[in-house]
Amino acid sequence: MDENQNPVYSDKRHGQYRELSYSYNEGGEYNKTVGFHGEADRVILQQAWDLFNDRIEEARQKVLAGKVSPVVYYMEKNLLDPMNLSMMAGISLWRVKWHFRPNVFKRLRESTLAKYAAAFNITIDQLKNIG
Amino acid sequence: MEQTKTIIDYTHRQAGHCESGATSNLFKFNGLDISEPMAFGIGNGLYFSYIPFLKIQFAPMISFRNLPNTVFKRSTDYLGIEATVVKNIKDPAEAMRMLDRNLEKGLPTGCQVGVFQLTFFPPEYRMHYNMHNLVVYGKEGNNYWVSDTVMEHPQQISYDDLLRVRYAKGAFAPQGKMYWINRRIEGNIDLKPAIIKGIQKTVYEMIGIPFPLIGVKGLRWMARDIKKWPKKHGNDKAAFYLGQILRMAEDFGTGGAGFRYIYGAFLKEAGELFSDHTELLEAADMMGKTANKWREFTYMGARNCKNRSKPEEDYGTLSEKLLEIAAEEEKVYKKLKNIRFQ
């Protein structure tokens, strides 16, 4: 597991760190090895990132087409669902969903935008313009 | 202005699991040589729960390890080591001041953090996961020196970034939780009573709790559910849920197998400590073989995630494998339960 072949990951930053793993051989010995994680591990992690990236891209397209507000895009980008976003931003769940509407988002107060910006760790300007 | 610098002479060691790694390193710093597996075993790290109606990252909540801080708290309790755990610190700035005061007193301090915004963490693992542990052992200007046992080497993190991850929101939010061992450990500590307590508690959690979603019962429940997923949720969702089991079992490179390797290593060490105790050593062997079966399960599952050609057949096979594993684990716990320690 020592050579870092990174063919499974689509993101070049992935698979760059060596980990410590335990194993057991039939001779009855527990061993510790330090190395890059193997293909099976990469496959299952890439599966998660594929799903997240698909959702993020879909949300981005919808925002650009004016169908949903940038809140949706940033929610997906931060791997959140409405319930978790509600907890993070400190805004009730029904209001969060209400803010998915582009025309509602346009009329939001600075203070509300600030809550989202803080939750997403971005500026209000970035929130308004996903570019 | 001169940069203030407080760095404790703390030895960072990479480990398989963040909490047992941190706990083991903290014990060693304070003069008690306890390996990661020993800390894990005494501290009841081993666990299983399956909560299908609770979704984390779009898939059912599955856990192969106990609640955060269990390993540290229980191992210090059972060993009779004086330690402090501070929870729910309302003011983040105060939590950071408390950390700074500890560092000045020469106390390396464990912190529970969320990994999503943990700057130095391997990016492929940065999903929402708040049960991570690291030890802070130094401060240099505005940056902290951190021992995160997932990493090969010590890391640096800024004040703002550390505060952010100590207060990550979501399920199992850390809320500034911090913990440390109060003072250097003097004298000889007898590990045996602690090992016995640890084993008995783990056995109870895996086969004693009368709740169907926990322990071996939970494993069986999940095994039965797996077969239904393709029909119930469609192939794509089923594959994603399966991936979730595997991601939780892997948990940042524990050698897969949901910590079963680490627990087996603990049983082996314990067996040797108890003068080559036959049953403990046998249990260690059984656990090792079970862990290998988990690894096979992971490989099978990953193949399934990759090419979802014949899902019903594959999920049926996976379900069978998981039931096999559940049966083998049950044998280990029953064996451990029946040991009469002198």
mmCIF file of N, CA, C and O in Angstrom, chain B residues 142-192:
data_model
loop_
_atom_site.group_PDB
_atom_site.id
_atom_site.type_symbol
_atom_site.label_atom_id
_atom_site.label_comp_id
_atom_site.label_asym_id
_atom_site.label_seq_id
_atom_site.Cartn_x
_atom_site.Cartn_y
_atom_site.Cartn_z
ATOM 1 N N ASN B 142 -0.068 33.325 17.100
ATOM 2 C CA ASN B 142 -1.500 33.107 16.894
ATOM 3 C C ASN B 142 -1.831 31.666 16.490
ATOM 4 O O ASN B 142 -2.968 31.336 16.199
ATOM 5 N N ASN B 143 -0.809 30.820 16.459
ATOM 6 C CA ASN B 143 -1.021 29.443 15.998
ATOM 7 C C ASN B 143 -0.833 28.424 17.104
ATOM 8 O O ASN B 143 0.011 28.590 17.975
ATOM 9 N N TYR B 144 -1.614 27.360 17.017
ATOM 10 C CA TYR B 144 -1.507 26.275 17.991
ATOM 11 C C TYR B 144 -0.806 25.080 17.373
ATOM 12 O O TYR B 144 -0.974 24.810 16.175
ATOM 13 N N TRP B 145 -0.066 24.367 18.215
ATOM 14 C CA TRP B 145 0.526 23.097 17.794
ATOM 15 C C TRP B 145 -0.393 21.980 18.228
ATOM 16 O O TRP B 145 -0.815 21.904 19.382
ATOM 17 N N VAL B 146 -0.698 21.117 17.268
ATOM 18 C CA VAL B 146 -1.729 20.109 17.504
ATOM 19 C C VAL B 146 -1.203 18.717 17.152
ATOM 20 O O VAL B 146 -0.503 18.540 16.155
ATOM 21 N N SER B 147 -1.549 17.739 17.988
ATOM 22 C CA SER B 147 -1.244 16.349 17.669
ATOM 23 C C SER B 147 -2.556 15.677 17.282
ATOM 24 O O SER B 147 -3.406 15.425 18.133
ATOM 25 N N ASP B 148 -2.722 15.457 15.986
ATOM 26 C CA ASP B 148 -3.905 14.754 15.490
ATOM 27 C C ASP B 148 -3.404 13.396 15.022
ATOM 28 O O ASP B 148 -2.637 13.307 14.065
ATOM 29 N N THR B 149 -3.822 12.339 15.719
ATOM 30 C CA THR B 149 -3.185 11.044 15.473
ATOM 31 C C THR B 149 -3.513 10.431 14.115
ATOM 32 O O THR B 149 -2.906 9.440 13.726
ATOM 33 N N VAL B 150 -4.447 11.026 13.380
ATOM 34 C CA VAL B 150 -4.695 10.570 12.019
ATOM 35 C C VAL B 150 -3.482 10.925 11.141
ATOM 36 O O VAL B 150 -3.147 10.220 10.194
ATOM 37 N N MET B 151 -2.822 12.012 11.503
ATOM 38 C CA MET B 151 -1.724 12.522 10.688
ATOM 39 C C MET B 151 -0.383 11.942 11.124
ATOM 40 O O MET B 151 -0.179 11.619 12.293
ATOM 41 N N GLU B 152 0.536 11.869 10.164
ATOM 42 C CA GLU B 152 1.868 11.345 10.490
ATOM 43 C C GLU B 152 2.656 12.293 11.383
ATOM 44 O O GLU B 152 3.449 11.863 12.209
ATOM 45 N N HIS B 153 2.447 13.598 11.161
ATOM 46 C CA HIS B 153 3.249 14.588 11.880
ATOM 47 C C HIS B 153 2.365 15.594 12.617
ATOM 48 O O HIS B 153 1.201 15.754 12.274
ATOM 49 N N PRO B 154 2.944 16.299 13.605
ATOM 50 C CA PRO B 154 2.173 17.350 14.282
ATOM 51 C C PRO B 154 1.769 18.427 13.283
ATOM 52 O O PRO B 154 2.404 18.611 12.251
ATOM 53 N N GLN B 155 0.693 19.143 13.620
ATOM 54 C CA GLN B 155 0.155 20.154 12.716
ATOM 55 C C GLN B 155 0.024 21.491 13.422
ATOM 56 O O GLN B 155 0.013 21.556 14.652
ATOM 57 N N GLN B 156 -0.101 22.544 12.629
ATOM 58 C CA GLN B 156 -0.355 23.878 13.182
ATOM 59 C C GLN B 156 -1.721 24.340 12.716
ATOM 60 O O GLN B 156 -2.157 24.025 11.606
ATOM 61 N N ILE B 157 -2.381 25.096 13.586
ATOM 62 C CA ILE B 157 -3.682 25.632 13.212
ATOM 63 C C ILE B 157 -3.869 26.984 13.883
ATOM 64 O O ILE B 157 -3.435 27.186 15.023
ATOM 65 N N SER B 158 -4.484 27.917 13.170
ATOM 66 C CA SER B 158 -4.635 29.267 13.726
ATOM 67 C C SER B 158 -5.724 29.288 14.792
ATOM 68 O O SER B 158 -6.577 28.392 14.863
ATOM 69 N N TYR B 159 -5.701 30.350 15.593
ATOM 70 C CA TYR B 159 -6.703 30.547 16.644
ATOM 71 C C TYR B 159 -8.116 30.472 16.053
ATOM 72 O O TYR B 159 -8.975 29.731 16.538
ATOM 73 N N ASP B 160 -8.353 31.247 14.983
ATOM 74 C CA ASP B 160 -9.691 31.286 14.377
ATOM 75 C C ASP B 160 -10.128 29.912 13.877
ATOM 76 O O ASP B 160 -11.267 29.500 14.074
ATOM 77 N N ASP B 161 -9.216 29.215 13.216
ATOM 78 C CA ASP B 161 -9.569 27.918 12.653
ATOM 79 C C ASP B 161 -9.839 26.882 13.745
ATOM 80 O O ASP B 161 -10.738 26.054 13.613
ATOM 81 N N LEU B 162 -9.070 26.947 14.832
ATOM 82 C CA LEU B 162 -9.293 26.001 15.926
ATOM 83 C C LEU B 162 -10.622 26.286 16.612
ATOM 84 O O LEU B 162 -11.396 25.372 16.904
ATOM 85 N N LEU B 163 -10.896 27.569 16.821
ATOM 86 C CA LEU B 163 -12.167 27.938 17.444
ATOM 87 C C LEU B 163 -13.326 27.432 16.594
ATOM 88 O O LEU B 163 -14.312 26.885 17.095
ATOM 89 N N ARG B 164 -13.186 27.604 15.286
ATOM 90 C CA ARG B 164 -14.253 27.197 14.381
ATOM 91 C C ARG B 164 -14.546 25.704 14.487
ATOM 92 O O ARG B 164 -15.698 25.287 14.535
ATOM 93 N N VAL B 165 -13.507 24.873 14.522
ATOM 94 C CA VAL B 165 -13.763 23.432 14.557
ATOM 95 C C VAL B 165 -14.171 22.943 15.938
ATOM 96 O O VAL B 165 -14.878 21.943 16.064
ATOM 97 N N ARG B 166 -13.758 23.664 16.987
ATOM 98 C CA ARG B 166 -14.206 23.299 18.343
ATOM 99 C C ARG B 166 -15.681 23.606 18.513
ATOM 100 O O ARG B 166 -16.337 23.077 19.403
ATOM 101 N N TYR B 167 -16.200 24.501 17.653
ATOM 102 C CA TYR B 167 -17.608 24.872 17.732
ATOM 103 C C TYR B 167 -18.359 24.523 16.458
ATOM 104 O O TYR B 167 -19.360 25.155 16.123
ATOM 105 N N ALA B 168 -17.905 23.488 15.756
ATOM 106 C CA ALA B 168 -18.608 23.016 14.570
ATOM 107 C C ALA B 168 -20.018 22.628 14.980
ATOM 108 O O ALA B 168 -20.235 22.071 16.058
ATOM 109 N N LYS B 169 -20.980 22.917 14.106
ATOM 110 C CA LYS B 169 -22.362 22.632 14.458
ATOM 111 C C LYS B 169 -22.834 21.330 13.808
ATOM 112 O O LYS B 169 -22.159 20.743 12.988
ATOM 113 N N GLY B 170 -24.028 20.897 14.178
ATOM 114 C CA GLY B 170 -24.601 19.678 13.604
ATOM 115 C C GLY B 170 -24.691 18.587 14.660
ATOM 116 O O GLY B 170 -24.558 18.831 15.851
ATOM 117 N N ALA B 171 -24.878 17.354 14.195
ATOM 118 C CA ALA B 171 -25.033 16.231 15.123
ATOM 119 C C ALA B 171 -23.754 16.038 15.936
ATOM 120 O O ALA B 171 -22.663 16.161 15.406
ATOM 121 N N PHE B 172 -23.910 15.750 17.212
ATOM 122 C CA PHE B 172 -22.777 15.536 18.130
ATOM 123 C C PHE B 172 -21.826 16.729 18.160
ATOM 124 O O PHE B 172 -20.604 16.570 18.227
ATOM 125 N N ALA B 173 -22.383 17.922 18.121
ATOM 126 C CA ALA B 173 -21.556 19.132 18.111
ATOM 127 C C ALA B 173 -20.635 19.158 19.333
ATOM 128 O O ALA B 173 -21.063 18.883 20.437
ATOM 129 N N PRO B 174 -19.352 19.486 19.126
ATOM 130 C CA PRO B 174 -18.388 19.436 20.224
ATOM 131 C C PRO B 174 -18.628 20.473 21.319
ATOM 132 O O PRO B 174 -18.379 20.198 22.479
ATOM 133 N N GLN B 175 -19.118 21.667 20.937
ATOM 134 C CA GLN B 175 -19.380 22.734 21.907
ATOM 135 C C GLN B 175 -18.209 22.976 22.851
ATOM 136 O O GLN B 175 -18.389 23.147 24.051
ATOM 137 N N GLY B 176 -17.023 22.971 22.265
ATOM 138 C CA GLY B 176 -15.841 23.332 23.047
ATOM 139 C C GLY B 176 -15.327 22.282 24.000
ATOM 140 O O GLY B 176 -14.455 22.545 24.815
ATOM 141 N N LYS B 177 -15.861 21.051 23.893
ATOM 142 C CA LYS B 177 -15.447 20.038 24.868
ATOM 143 C C LYS B 177 -13.934 19.882 24.914
ATOM 144 O O LYS B 177 -13.274 19.788 23.882
ATOM 145 N N MET B 178 -13.401 19.845 26.123
ATOM 146 C CA MET B 178 -11.961 19.664 26.283
ATOM 147 C C MET B 178 -11.693 18.750 27.472
ATOM 148 O O MET B 178 -12.521 18.651 28.394
ATOM 149 N N TYR B 179 -10.552 18.074 27.426
ATOM 150 C CA TYR B 179 -10.280 17.104 28.487
ATOM 151 C C TYR B 179 -8.787 16.942 28.678
ATOM 152 O O TYR B 179 -8.003 17.139 27.750
ATOM 153 N N TRP B 180 -8.398 16.622 29.906
ATOM 154 C CA TRP B 180 -6.975 16.436 30.174
ATOM 155 C C TRP B 180 -6.784 15.572 31.412
ATOM 156 O O TRP B 180 -7.710 15.386 32.209
ATOM 157 N N ILE B 181 -5.575 15.056 31.548
ATOM 158 C CA ILE B 181 -5.224 14.303 32.748
ATOM 159 C C ILE B 181 -4.628 15.312 33.726
ATOM 160 O O ILE B 181 -3.796 16.130 33.346
ATOM 161 N N ASN B 182 -5.093 15.264 34.967
ATOM 162 C CA ASN B 182 -4.773 16.332 35.911
ATOM 163 C C ASN B 182 -3.301 16.459 36.277
ATOM 164 O O ASN B 182 -2.783 17.556 36.417
ATOM 165 N N ARG B 183 -2.657 15.318 36.489
ATOM 166 C CA ARG B 183 -1.240 15.386 36.896
ATOM 167 C C ARG B 183 -0.524 14.117 36.486
ATOM 168 O O ARG B 183 -1.134 13.129 36.075
ATOM 169 N N ARG B 184 0.763 14.176 36.646
ATOM 170 C CA ARG B 184 1.600 13.029 36.307
ATOM 171 C C ARG B 184 1.163 11.807 37.131
ATOM 172 O O ARG B 184 0.820 11.927 38.296
ATOM 173 N N ILE B 185 1.169 10.657 36.504
ATOM 174 C CA ILE B 185 0.710 9.439 37.179
ATOM 175 C C ILE B 185 1.877 8.795 37.909
ATOM 176 O O ILE B 185 2.894 8.453 37.303
ATOM 177 N N GLU B 186 1.743 8.665 39.209
ATOM 178 C CA GLU B 186 2.840 8.105 40.012
ATOM 179 C C GLU B 186 2.528 6.679 40.407
ATOM 180 O O GLU B 186 1.369 6.307 40.554
ATOM 181 N N GLY B 187 3.562 5.906 40.598
ATOM 182 C CA GLY B 187 3.374 4.557 41.128
ATOM 183 C C GLY B 187 2.916 3.578 40.064
ATOM 184 O O GLY B 187 2.697 3.939 38.913
ATOM 185 N N ASN B 188 2.751 2.367 40.475
ATOM 186 C CA ASN B 188 2.313 1.322 39.538
ATOM 187 C C ASN B 188 0.800 1.243 39.485
ATOM 188 O O ASN B 188 0.145 1.149 40.515
ATOM 189 N N ILE B 189 0.293 1.281 38.291
ATOM 190 C CA ILE B 189 -1.151 1.129 38.132
ATOM 191 C C ILE B 189 -1.405 -0.292 37.657
ATOM 192 O O ILE B 189 -0.805 -0.736 36.682
ATOM 193 N N ASP B 190 -2.293 -0.980 38.339
ATOM 194 C CA ASP B 190 -2.635 -2.333 37.923
ATOM 195 C C ASP B 190 -3.704 -2.257 36.839
ATOM 196 O O ASP B 190 -4.822 -1.782 37.072
ATOM 197 N N LEU B 191 -3.346 -2.713 35.646
ATOM 198 C CA LEU B 191 -4.297 -2.616 34.532
ATOM 199 C C LEU B 191 -5.415 -3.647 34.621
ATOM 200 O O LEU B 191 -6.480 -3.483 34.037
ATOM 201 N N LYS B 192 -5.143 -4.733 35.327
ATOM 202 C CA LYS B 192 -6.082 -5.864 35.263
ATOM 203 C C LYS B 192 -7.525 -5.534 35.652
ATOM 204 O O LYS B 192 -8.445 -5.866 34.898
#
